[in-house]
Coordinates of C-alpha atoms in Angstrom, one line a residue:
X1 CA 65.8 21.2 6.4
X2 CA 64.1 24.7 6.6
X3 CA 60.8 25.6 8.3
X4 CA 59.6 26.6 5.0
X5 CA 60.2 23.1 3.4
X6 CA 59.0 21.5 6.6
X7 CA 55.8 23.4 6.2
X8 CA 55.5 22.2 2.5
X9 CA 55.8 18.5 3.2
X10 CA 53.5 18.8 6.3
X11 CA 50.6 20.2 3.8
X12 CA 51.5 17.5 1.3
X13 CA 51.3 14.6 3.8
X14 CA 48.0 16.1 5.4
X15 CA 46.4 16.9 1.8
X16 CA 44.6 13.6 1.6
X17 CA 41.3 14.6 0.1
X18 CA 42.1 13.2 -3.4
X19 CA 41.9 9.4 -1.9
X20 CA 38.8 7.8 -3.3
X21 CA 36.4 5.2 -2.4
X22 CA 34.7 3.3 -5.4
X23 CA 31.2 2.1 -4.9
X24 CA 29.0 -0.1 -7.0
X25 CA 25.2 -0.4 -6.1
X26 CA 25.9 1.1 -2.7
X27 CA 28.5 -1.2 -1.7
X28 CA 32.4 -0.4 -1.5
X29 CA 34.1 -2.3 -4.3
X30 CA 37.6 -0.7 -4.0
X31 CA 39.8 2.2 -3.9
X32 CA 41.1 5.1 -6.4
X33 CA 42.7 8.5 -6.3
X34 CA 42.1 11.7 -8.2
X35 CA 44.6 12.7 -10.7
X36 CA 42.8 15.6 -12.2
X37 CA 39.8 17.7 -11.0
X38 CA 37.4 15.1 -12.6
X39 CA 39.5 11.9 -13.3
X40 CA 39.9 9.1 -10.9
X41 CA 42.2 6.0 -11.5
X42 CA 41.1 2.5 -10.1
X43 CA 41.7 -1.2 -11.1
X44 CA 39.8 -2.4 -13.9
X45 CA 38.7 -5.3 -11.8
X46 CA 37.1 -3.0 -9.2
X47 CA 34.3 -1.6 -11.6
X48 CA 34.0 -4.6 -13.8
X49 CA 30.6 -5.8 -12.1
X50 CA 28.3 -2.9 -12.8
X51 CA 27.8 0.2 -14.5
X52 CA 27.4 3.7 -13.0
X53 CA 30.2 3.6 -10.3
X54 CA 30.1 6.2 -7.8
X55 CA 33.1 7.8 -6.1
X56 CA 33.2 9.3 -2.5
X57 CA 36.1 11.0 -1.1
X58 CA 35.9 10.2 2.5
X59 CA 38.3 12.8 3.7
X60 CA 35.8 15.4 2.8
X61 CA 33.1 14.3 5.6
X62 CA 29.6 14.6 4.5
X63 CA 30.1 15.0 0.6
X64 CA 27.8 13.0 -1.3
X65 CA 28.8 10.4 -3.5
X66 CA 29.9 11.7 -7.3
X67 CA 28.5 9.7 -10.3
X68 CA 31.3 8.4 -12.7
X69 CA 31.8 6.8 -15.9
X70 CA 34.5 4.7 -17.6
X71 CA 36.2 6.6 -20.3
X72 CA 39.3 4.0 -20.5
X73 CA 40.9 1.0 -19.6
X74 CA 44.0 -0.9 -19.8
X75 CA 42.6 -3.8 -21.7
X76 CA 42.2 -6.2 -18.6
X77 CA 40.6 -9.6 -19.7
X78 CA 39.3 -10.6 -16.4
X79 CA 41.7 -12.8 -14.9
X80 CA 43.9 -12.2 -11.8
X81 CA 47.1 -12.3 -13.7
X82 CA 45.9 -10.5 -16.7
X83 CA 47.5 -7.5 -17.8
X84 CA 46.2 -4.0 -18.1
X85 CA 44.2 -3.8 -14.8
X86 CA 43.7 -0.2 -14.9
X87 CA 40.4 1.9 -15.5
X88 CA 39.9 5.7 -15.8
X89 CA 36.7 7.3 -14.4
X90 CA 35.3 10.5 -15.3
X91 CA 33.3 12.1 -12.7
X92 CA 30.2 14.0 -13.7
X93 CA 31.7 17.4 -12.2
X94 CA 35.1 18.8 -11.0
X95 CA 36.0 18.5 -7.6
X96 CA 37.3 21.5 -5.8
X97 CA 40.4 19.6 -4.2
X98 CA 44.0 19.3 -4.8
X99 CA 44.4 16.1 -7.2
X100 CA 47.3 13.7 -6.1
X101 CA 50.8 14.3 -6.6
X102 CA 52.8 11.9 -8.6
X103 CA 56.4 11.0 -7.8
X104 CA 58.9 10.6 -10.3
X105 CA 59.6 7.2 -12.0
X106 CA 61.6 4.9 -10.0
X107 CA 61.0 6.7 -6.6
X108 CA 59.5 3.7 -5.0
X109 CA 63.0 2.1 -4.4
X110 CA 66.4 3.4 -3.7
X111 CA 69.7 2.3 -1.9
X112 CA 67.5 1.7 1.2
X113 CA 64.1 0.8 1.4
X114 CA 61.3 3.5 1.1
X115 CA 58.2 3.3 3.3
X116 CA 55.3 3.3 1.2
X117 CA 51.7 3.8 2.4
X118 CA 48.4 2.7 1.1
X119 CA 45.0 3.9 2.0
X120 CA 42.2 1.5 1.3
X121 CA 38.8 0.2 2.3
X122 CA 38.7 -3.3 3.7
X123 CA 35.9 -4.9 5.4
X124 CA 35.0 -3.0 8.5
X125 CA 36.8 -0.1 7.5
X126 CA 34.3 1.9 5.1
X127 CA 36.1 5.2 6.3
X128 CA 39.5 3.8 5.3
X129 CA 42.8 2.3 6.8
X130 CA 46.4 2.5 6.5
X131 CA 48.9 -0.1 5.6
X132 CA 52.5 0.3 5.5
X133 CA 54.5 -1.5 2.7
X134 CA 58.0 -1.4 0.7
X135 CA 59.0 -2.7 -2.7
X136 CA 60.7 -6.1 -2.5
X137 CA 62.8 -5.1 -5.6
X138 CA 63.2 -2.9 -8.6
X139 CA 62.4 -6.0 -11.0
X140 CA 59.1 -5.7 -12.8
X141 CA 57.2 -8.8 -12.8
X142 CA 56.1 -9.4 -16.5
X143 CA 56.9 -5.6 -17.3
X144 CA 53.8 -4.7 -15.4
X145 CA 53.9 -5.2 -11.6
X146 CA 56.4 -4.3 -8.7
X147 CA 56.1 -6.9 -5.6
X148 CA 55.0 -5.3 -2.6
X149 CA 55.9 -6.6 1.0
X150 CA 54.8 -5.4 4.7
X151 CA 56.9 -2.8 6.4
X152 CA 56.0 -4.7 9.6
X153 CA 55.5 -8.5 9.8
X154 CA 52.4 -7.7 12.0
X155 CA 51.0 -4.7 10.1
X156 CA 47.8 -4.6 7.9
X157 CA 47.5 -6.9 5.3
X158 CA 46.3 -6.1 1.5
X159 CA 42.9 -7.1 1.2
X160 CA 39.8 -6.7 -0.8
X161 CA 39.1 -2.7 -0.5
X162 CA 42.7 -1.9 -1.2
X163 CA 42.4 -2.6 -4.7
X164 CA 43.0 0.6 -6.8
X165 CA 44.6 2.3 -3.8
X166 CA 47.3 4.7 -4.4
X167 CA 50.8 3.5 -3.3
X168 CA 52.4 6.7 -1.6
X169 CA 55.7 7.5 -0.2
X170 CA 55.6 8.0 3.5
X171 CA 57.7 11.2 3.6
X172 CA 56.3 13.0 0.7
X173 CA 52.8 11.8 0.3
X174 CA 53.5 11.5 -3.6
X175 CA 52.1 8.4 -5.6
X176 CA 54.5 5.9 -6.9
X177 CA 51.7 3.4 -8.2
X178 CA 48.2 1.5 -7.8
X179 CA 47.6 -1.7 -5.7
X180 CA 46.3 -4.4 -8.1
X181 CA 46.6 -7.8 -6.1
X182 CA 47.1 -9.1 -2.7
X183 CA 48.6 -12.4 -2.0
X184 CA 45.4 -14.0 -1.3
X185 CA 46.2 -15.2 2.2
X186 CA 46.0 -13.4 5.4
X187 CA 49.5 -15.1 6.5
X188 CA 51.3 -13.7 3.7
X189 CA 51.6 -10.1 4.0
X190 CA 52.8 -8.9 0.3
X191 CA 50.8 -8.0 -3.2
X192 CA 51.8 -6.2 -6.2
X193 CA 51.1 -2.6 -7.4
X194 CA 51.3 -1.2 -10.9
X195 CA 53.8 1.7 -11.1
X196 CA 52.9 5.1 -12.7
X197 CA 55.2 4.5 -15.7
X198 CA 53.2 1.2 -16.6
X199 CA 49.9 3.1 -15.9
X200 CA 50.9 5.8 -18.3
X201 CA 51.6 3.1 -21.1
X202 CA 48.0 2.1 -20.7
X203 CA 46.4 5.8 -20.3
X204 CA 49.0 8.2 -22.0
X205 CA 47.0 11.2 -20.0
X206 CA 49.1 10.1 -17.1
X207 CA 52.5 10.8 -18.7
X208 CA 52.2 14.7 -18.5
X209 CA 51.6 14.3 -14.6
X210 CA 54.5 12.3 -13.9
X211 CA 57.5 14.9 -12.8
X212 CA 60.9 14.4 -13.9
X213 CA 63.8 13.4 -11.5
X214 CA 65.5 16.7 -11.7
X215 CA 63.4 18.1 -9.0
X216 CA 64.0 17.3 -5.5
X217 CA 61.0 15.9 -3.3
X218 CA 61.2 19.2 -1.0
X219 CA 60.8 21.4 -3.9
X220 CA 58.1 19.6 -5.4
X221 CA 56.1 19.6 -2.3
X222 CA 56.6 23.1 -1.7
X223 CA 55.4 24.0 -5.1
X224 CA 52.3 22.0 -4.6
X225 CA 51.5 23.1 -1.5
X226 CA 51.8 26.8 -2.9
X227 CA 49.6 26.0 -5.7
X228 CA 47.0 24.5 -3.4
X229 CA 47.0 27.4 -1.1
X230 CA 46.6 29.8 -3.9
X231 CA 43.9 27.7 -5.2
X232 CA 41.9 27.6 -2.0
X233 CA 42.6 31.4 -1.8
X234 CA 41.5 32.0 -5.4
X235 CA 44.4 33.7 -6.2
X236 CA 43.8 35.6 -9.9
X237 CA 47.0 35.7 -11.8
X238 CA 48.0 34.7 -15.5
X239 CA 49.9 31.5 -15.1
X240 CA 51.8 31.8 -18.6
X241 CA 53.1 35.2 -17.4
X242 CA 54.1 33.7 -13.9
X243 CA 55.8 30.9 -15.9
X244 CA 57.7 33.0 -18.3
X245 CA 58.8 35.2 -15.4
X246 CA 60.4 32.4 -13.7
X247 CA 61.8 30.5 -17.1
X248 CA 65.5 30.1 -17.9
X249 CA 66.3 31.4 -21.5
X250 CA 66.5 27.9 -22.6
X251 CA 63.3 26.4 -21.2
X252 CA 60.5 25.8 -23.4
X253 CA 58.1 28.5 -23.9
X254 CA 54.6 28.2 -22.4
X255 CA 52.1 26.4 -24.7
X256 CA 50.4 28.8 -27.3
X257 CA 47.0 28.0 -25.8
X258 CA 48.4 29.1 -22.4
X259 CA 47.7 27.3 -19.2
X260 CA 44.1 26.7 -17.9
X261 CA 45.1 26.9 -14.3
X262 CA 48.1 27.2 -11.8
X263 CA 48.0 23.6 -11.3
X264 CA 48.6 23.0 -15.4
X265 CA 51.3 25.4 -15.1
X266 CA 53.1 23.9 -12.0
X267 CA 52.7 20.7 -13.6
X268 CA 54.3 21.8 -16.9
X269 CA 57.5 23.0 -14.7
X270 CA 57.6 19.7 -12.8
X271 CA 56.9 17.2 -15.8
X272 CA 58.1 19.1 -18.8
X273 CA 61.7 20.5 -17.5
X274 CA 64.5 18.5 -17.0
X275 CA 68.3 19.1 -17.0
X276 CA 70.4 21.3 -14.5
X277 CA 68.4 24.4 -15.1
X278 CA 65.1 22.6 -14.0
X279 CA 65.6 23.0 -10.2
X280 CA 66.1 26.8 -10.4
X281 CA 63.0 27.3 -12.6
X282 CA 61.1 25.3 -10.0
X283 CA 62.5 27.6 -7.0
X284 CA 61.9 30.9 -9.0
X285 CA 58.2 29.7 -10.0
X286 CA 57.5 28.8 -6.3
X287 CA 59.1 32.1 -5.2
X288 CA 57.0 34.3 -7.3
X289 CA 54.0 32.4 -6.6
X290 CA 54.7 32.9 -2.7
X291 CA 55.3 36.7 -3.4
X292 CA 51.9 36.9 -5.0
X293 CA 50.2 35.0 -2.0
X294 CA 51.7 37.3 0.6
X295 CA 50.4 40.4 -1.1
X296 CA 47.1 41.7 0.1
X297 CA 43.9 40.9 -1.5
X298 CA 42.7 43.5 -3.9
X299 CA 39.2 44.9 -2.8
X300 CA 36.7 44.6 -5.6
X301 CA 35.8 48.5 -5.9
X302 CA 38.4 51.3 -6.7
X303 CA 39.6 53.6 -4.1
X304 CA 38.0 57.0 -4.2
X305 CA 41.4 58.8 -3.8
X306 CA 41.7 61.9 -1.8
X307 CA 45.2 63.4 -2.3
X308 CA 47.4 65.5 -0.9
X309 CA 49.7 67.0 -3.6
X310 CA 53.4 68.1 -2.8
X311 CA 54.9 70.1 -5.6
X312 CA 58.5 70.6 -5.5
X313 CA 60.7 72.6 -7.9
X314 CA 64.1 74.4 -8.6
X315 CA 63.7 77.9 -6.9
X316 CA 65.7 79.9 -9.2
X317 CA 67.3 81.5 -6.2
X318 CA 70.1 79.2 -5.6
X319 CA 71.0 75.4 -5.7
X320 CA 70.3 75.1 -1.9
X321 CA 66.7 76.4 -2.1
X322 CA 63.4 74.4 -3.3
X323 CA 60.2 75.7 -4.1
X324 CA 57.3 74.1 -2.4
X325 CA 53.6 74.2 -2.7
X326 CA 51.3 71.7 -0.7
X327 CA 47.6 71.3 -1.5
X328 CA 44.8 68.9 -0.4
X329 CA 42.0 67.8 -2.7
X330 CA 38.7 66.7 -1.2
X331 CA 35.4 66.1 -3.2
X332 CA 36.9 67.8 -6.2
X333 CA 38.0 70.7 -4.5
X334 CA 41.7 71.9 -4.0
X335 CA 42.4 73.4 -0.7
X336 CA 46.1 75.3 -0.7
X337 CA 47.8 74.6 2.4
X338 CA 51.1 76.3 2.2
X339 CA 53.9 77.3 -0.2
X340 CA 57.4 78.7 0.0
X341 CA 60.9 78.5 -0.7
X342 CA 62.7 76.2 1.7
X343 CA 66.4 75.6 2.5
X344 CA 67.0 72.0 1.4
X345 CA 68.4 70.8 4.7
X346 CA 64.6 71.9 5.9
X347 CA 62.8 70.3 3.2
X348 CA 62.0 67.0 4.9
X349 CA 60.7 68.5 8.1
X350 CA 58.5 71.5 6.2
X351 CA 56.9 69.0 3.7
X352 CA 56.2 66.5 6.8
X353 CA 54.3 69.2 8.8
X354 CA 52.4 70.6 5.7
X355 CA 51.5 66.9 5.0
X356 CA 50.1 66.7 8.5
X357 CA 48.4 70.0 8.0
X358 CA 46.8 68.8 4.8
X359 CA 44.7 66.1 6.4
X360 CA 42.6 68.8 8.0
X361 CA 41.0 69.0 4.5
X362 CA 40.4 65.7 3.6
X363 CA 36.9 63.8 3.9
X364 CA 37.0 61.8 7.1
X365 CA 37.6 58.1 6.1
X366 CA 38.7 59.0 2.5
X367 CA 41.5 57.0 0.8
X368 CA 44.4 59.3 1.3
X369 CA 47.3 59.6 -1.5
X370 CA 50.4 61.3 -1.2
X371 CA 51.5 62.5 -4.6
X372 CA 54.9 64.4 -5.3
X373 CA 55.3 66.3 -8.3
X374 CA 58.9 66.6 -9.2
X375 CA 61.3 68.0 -11.8
X376 CA 62.3 65.2 -14.2
X377 CA 65.8 65.3 -12.9
X378 CA 64.5 64.6 -9.3
X379 CA 62.0 61.8 -10.1
X380 CA 64.4 59.2 -8.4
X381 CA 64.4 61.1 -5.0
X382 CA 63.6 58.7 -2.3
X383 CA 60.5 60.8 -0.8
X384 CA 59.0 57.8 0.2
X385 CA 62.0 57.1 2.8
X386 CA 61.3 60.6 4.4
X387 CA 60.4 60.3 8.1
X388 CA 56.4 60.3 8.7
X389 CA 56.9 62.3 11.8
X390 CA 59.4 64.0 14.3
X391 CA 58.8 61.1 16.9
X392 CA 58.3 58.3 14.3
X393 CA 60.9 57.1 12.1
X394 CA 58.7 55.2 10.0
X395 CA 59.0 56.0 6.3
X396 CA 56.4 58.1 4.6
X397 CA 56.1 55.3 2.0
X398 CA 55.2 52.8 4.7
X399 CA 52.5 54.9 6.1
X400 CA 50.3 56.3 3.3
X401 CA 50.1 55.2 -0.4
X402 CA 52.8 57.4 -2.2
X403 CA 53.3 58.1 -5.8
X404 CA 55.8 60.4 -7.7
X405 CA 54.6 62.3 -11.0
X406 CA 56.4 64.6 -13.6
X407 CA 56.1 68.1 -13.1
X408 CA 56.3 68.6 -17.1
X409 CA 53.3 66.2 -17.5
X410 CA 50.6 68.7 -15.8
X411 CA 50.5 70.5 -19.1
X412 CA 46.8 70.5 -20.8
X413 CA 47.3 68.3 -23.5
X414 CA 49.2 65.7 -21.8
X415 CA 46.4 65.6 -19.0
X416 CA 44.0 65.3 -21.9
X417 CA 45.8 62.0 -23.3
X418 CA 46.2 60.7 -19.9
X419 CA 42.4 61.0 -19.0
X420 CA 41.5 59.1 -22.3
X421 CA 44.1 56.3 -21.2
X422 CA 42.8 56.0 -18.0
X423 CA 39.4 55.5 -19.0
X424 CA 40.5 52.7 -20.9
X425 CA 42.4 51.3 -17.8
X426 CA 39.4 51.2 -15.6
X427 CA 38.2 48.1 -17.2
X428 CA 41.5 46.3 -17.5
X429 CA 41.6 43.6 -14.5
X430 CA 45.2 44.0 -14.0
X431 CA 48.3 46.1 -14.8
X432 CA 50.0 44.8 -17.7
X433 CA 53.8 45.5 -17.7
X434 CA 56.0 46.2 -20.6
X435 CA 59.4 45.3 -19.4
X436 CA 62.6 47.7 -20.2
X437 CA 65.6 45.4 -19.5
X438 CA 68.7 47.1 -18.4
X439 CA 70.4 46.6 -21.5
X440 CA 67.5 46.0 -23.9
X441 CA 67.9 46.2 -27.5
X442 CA 64.1 47.7 -28.2
X443 CA 64.5 51.4 -29.8
X444 CA 62.7 54.3 -27.9
X445 CA 60.7 55.0 -31.1
X446 CA 59.2 51.4 -30.8
X447 CA 58.9 51.8 -26.9
X448 CA 56.6 55.0 -27.8
X449 CA 54.4 52.9 -30.2
X450 CA 54.0 50.1 -27.6
X451 CA 52.9 52.7 -24.9
X452 CA 50.2 54.2 -27.2
X453 CA 48.6 50.8 -27.7
X454 CA 45.0 50.7 -26.3
X455 CA 46.0 48.2 -23.4
X456 CA 49.2 49.9 -22.8
X457 CA 49.5 50.3 -18.7
X458 CA 52.7 50.4 -16.9
X459 CA 56.3 50.4 -18.0
X460 CA 58.5 48.7 -15.8
X461 CA 62.6 49.5 -15.7
X462 CA 65.1 47.3 -14.0
X463 CA 67.4 50.4 -13.7
X464 CA 66.9 53.9 -12.2
X465 CA 66.3 56.8 -14.6
X466 CA 69.9 58.0 -14.5
X467 CA 71.2 54.8 -16.2
X468 CA 72.9 56.2 -19.4
X469 CA 71.6 53.4 -21.8
X470 CA 67.8 53.4 -20.6
X471 CA 67.5 57.2 -20.0
X472 CA 66.1 57.8 -23.6
X473 CA 63.6 55.0 -22.8
X474 CA 62.6 56.7 -19.6
X475 CA 62.2 59.8 -21.0
X476 CA 60.2 58.2 -24.0
X477 CA 57.9 56.8 -21.3
X478 CA 57.2 60.0 -19.6
X479 CA 56.3 62.0 -22.9
X480 CA 54.1 58.9 -24.6
X481 CA 52.9 59.2 -21.9
X482 CA 52.6 56.0 -19.9
X483 CA 50.1 56.3 -17.2
X484 CA 52.0 54.3 -14.7
X485 CA 55.9 53.7 -14.5
X486 CA 57.9 51.5 -12.0
X487 CA 61.5 51.2 -11.3
X488 CA 63.8 50.4 -8.6
X489 CA 66.4 52.7 -7.5
X490 CA 68.5 49.6 -6.1
X491 CA 68.0 48.0 -9.7
X492 CA 71.0 46.9 -12.1
X493 CA 73.3 49.8 -12.4
X494 CA 75.0 48.5 -15.5
X495 CA 72.5 49.7 -17.9
X496 CA 74.8 47.8 -20.5
X497 CA 74.1 45.9 -23.5
X498 CA 75.9 42.9 -22.6
X499 CA 74.2 42.6 -19.2
X500 CA 70.6 42.3 -21.2
X501 CA 68.7 41.1 -18.1
X502 CA 71.2 38.0 -17.7
X503 CA 70.6 35.5 -14.8
X504 CA 71.9 37.3 -11.5
X505 CA 71.1 40.8 -13.0
X506 CA 69.3 42.5 -10.1
X507 CA 67.1 44.5 -12.7
X508 CA 65.9 41.2 -14.1
X509 CA 64.8 39.9 -10.8
X510 CA 63.3 43.1 -9.9
X511 CA 61.2 43.0 -12.9
X512 CA 60.4 39.0 -12.7
X513 CA 59.0 39.7 -9.1
X514 CA 57.0 42.9 -10.0
X515 CA 55.4 41.2 -13.0
X516 CA 54.3 38.2 -10.8
X517 CA 52.8 40.7 -8.0
X518 CA 51.4 43.3 -10.3
X519 CA 49.6 41.1 -13.2
X520 CA 46.3 40.7 -11.3
X521 CA 46.2 44.4 -9.6
X522 CA 43.8 46.8 -11.1
X523 CA 45.8 49.9 -12.1
X524 CA 43.7 52.3 -9.9
X525 CA 44.9 50.0 -6.9
X526 CA 48.6 50.3 -7.6
X527 CA 49.5 52.9 -5.0
X528 CA 47.9 51.0 -2.1
X529 CA 49.6 47.7 -3.4
X530 CA 53.3 49.4 -3.3
X531 CA 52.3 50.7 0.0
X532 CA 52.0 47.0 1.0
X533 CA 55.2 45.9 -0.7
X534 CA 57.2 48.9 0.8
X535 CA 56.0 47.6 4.3
X536 CA 57.3 44.1 3.7
X537 CA 60.6 45.7 2.3
X538 CA 61.0 47.7 5.2
X539 CA 60.4 44.6 7.5
X540 CA 62.5 42.2 5.6
X541 CA 66.2 43.2 4.7
X542 CA 66.6 41.2 1.6
X543 CA 63.2 42.0 -0.1
X544 CA 63.0 42.4 -3.7
X545 CA 61.1 45.7 -3.5
X546 CA 63.7 47.7 -1.6
X547 CA 64.0 51.1 -3.5
X548 CA 60.9 50.8 -5.4
X549 CA 59.7 53.8 -7.0
X550 CA 56.0 54.4 -8.7
X551 CA 55.1 56.9 -11.1
X552 CA 51.4 57.0 -11.1
X553 CA 49.3 59.6 -12.9
X554 CA 45.6 59.9 -13.2
X555 CA 44.5 63.2 -13.8
X556 CA 40.9 62.7 -12.8
X557 CA 42.6 62.6 -9.2
X558 CA 43.6 66.2 -9.5
X559 CA 40.9 68.3 -10.9
X560 CA 42.5 71.6 -11.4
X561 CA 46.3 71.3 -12.0
X562 CA 46.2 74.9 -13.5
X563 CA 45.4 76.4 -10.3
X564 CA 48.5 74.5 -8.9
X565 CA 50.8 75.7 -11.5
X566 CA 49.3 79.2 -11.2
X567 CA 50.0 79.1 -7.3
X568 CA 53.5 78.3 -8.0
X569 CA 54.1 81.0 -10.4
X570 CA 53.4 83.6 -7.6
X571 CA 55.5 81.4 -4.9
X572 CA 58.1 83.4 -3.1
X573 CA 61.7 83.2 -4.2
X574 CA 63.0 83.9 -0.8
X575 CA 63.7 81.3 2.1
X576 CA 61.0 80.7 4.4
X577 CA 62.1 81.7 8.1

């Protein structure tokens, strides 16, 4: 078992905050367990002797008792052998803790006995105590109970105070049932539990919380641990988009009303999906959530970019020469740094030195941004991989926020349209992405219409711009104009209709991960966010963000593009010595 799975299981086993103690009139009446943020399950006989039960979560020391009311029951009639000994309690407020995780049906027994753990509150143990048991046989008694017997002959006996306690798997911490009765004698260490499938018969709300058996215990534990971590960290993302990015083509779509939380999306994955593809979807959902957790938190205020603009162009004096202009922007003013025509083999060093010189013009402490304005046929140049200093091989894109933009989009009419689009984007909490699959059937004209919608922000490509089938779509995104375009230089090189983003397509995998990571990132923050992804990719050989290219174009950051164009018009055409 790898370390990630070990960590997930440890988190699952240690997350015992959902264990509940039920009290009536200030006295301990039994146990229970939290199954939704405001729902606790217990035995009907635990709450029969009084109204207004309260619930205490003993693993949250110092937390006050929470008032509750009985909102459903299984029809229990009052005798020890009567059926339906289940009560559903609704708390007067939601609890900020992870609910209990349920195991698949029949998980309590197997070819060899499975150790089960019960957390109850017998006399003398108001803080709670543990007992170890196992199921005697898979045979249901009166179609209602499974018999429990002690794991060790001298172990803790079931007694009053254990009623309503969750029975959990010792190795995963998942709930398989609820204690309803003890033997009635300290000399006989056995009892009965109501398994979850019987509980669901009395309270249908439990059915959507029981996972299918198509998911391995380690996968379930990992997903729950990640969701719990995300909930505690306050991660903001669209659960429906996260699910859609992970789902197989034949998986059911998310509910029309969406998911109200990451918890409900994770439960949908665990409880509604079955068959051979279910495990793959769980794994992908967990991978995307983990990628989202590993991205840096977005600061609440947008950066006040102070850019360094590097304009590269065809020199007109030969294929081996490149026209270069470097400028710095500070407090709305442009400061020319240098310009010239450079032999291509000297281009990296020339640009690197001029970027270093440009920092002298920036306001100290300002948010630096390195932007390359390139001819359209050079937009895929890996400028982010150029070395940052003569004595430092760290790529430029791992040192500074770095973007590219299209030289042709610097004309006044395009800047006007883009400025209007960015004013709308300022109000968006995240970067909504329109996917352009490597073999997608969408016509370029329809893509242009989508990019002109008020909420249009980002066009994501699974292929590089040179791919023949998607090149018209890329050109359309540039001229629409899309404010942001992201692609992978290492994406799918097929671009053919028969690929169409099928499983195993590197372009689809890139877009899936990109959508999960960027859905909660404001558009103005994207350069800094892509910087963090490039740093991760530089450190991890198999990271999905290798070769990521960001075209990010906010005209308000460059206040006088015409001055820059004019400066280029007078640039020398002879090589710089």
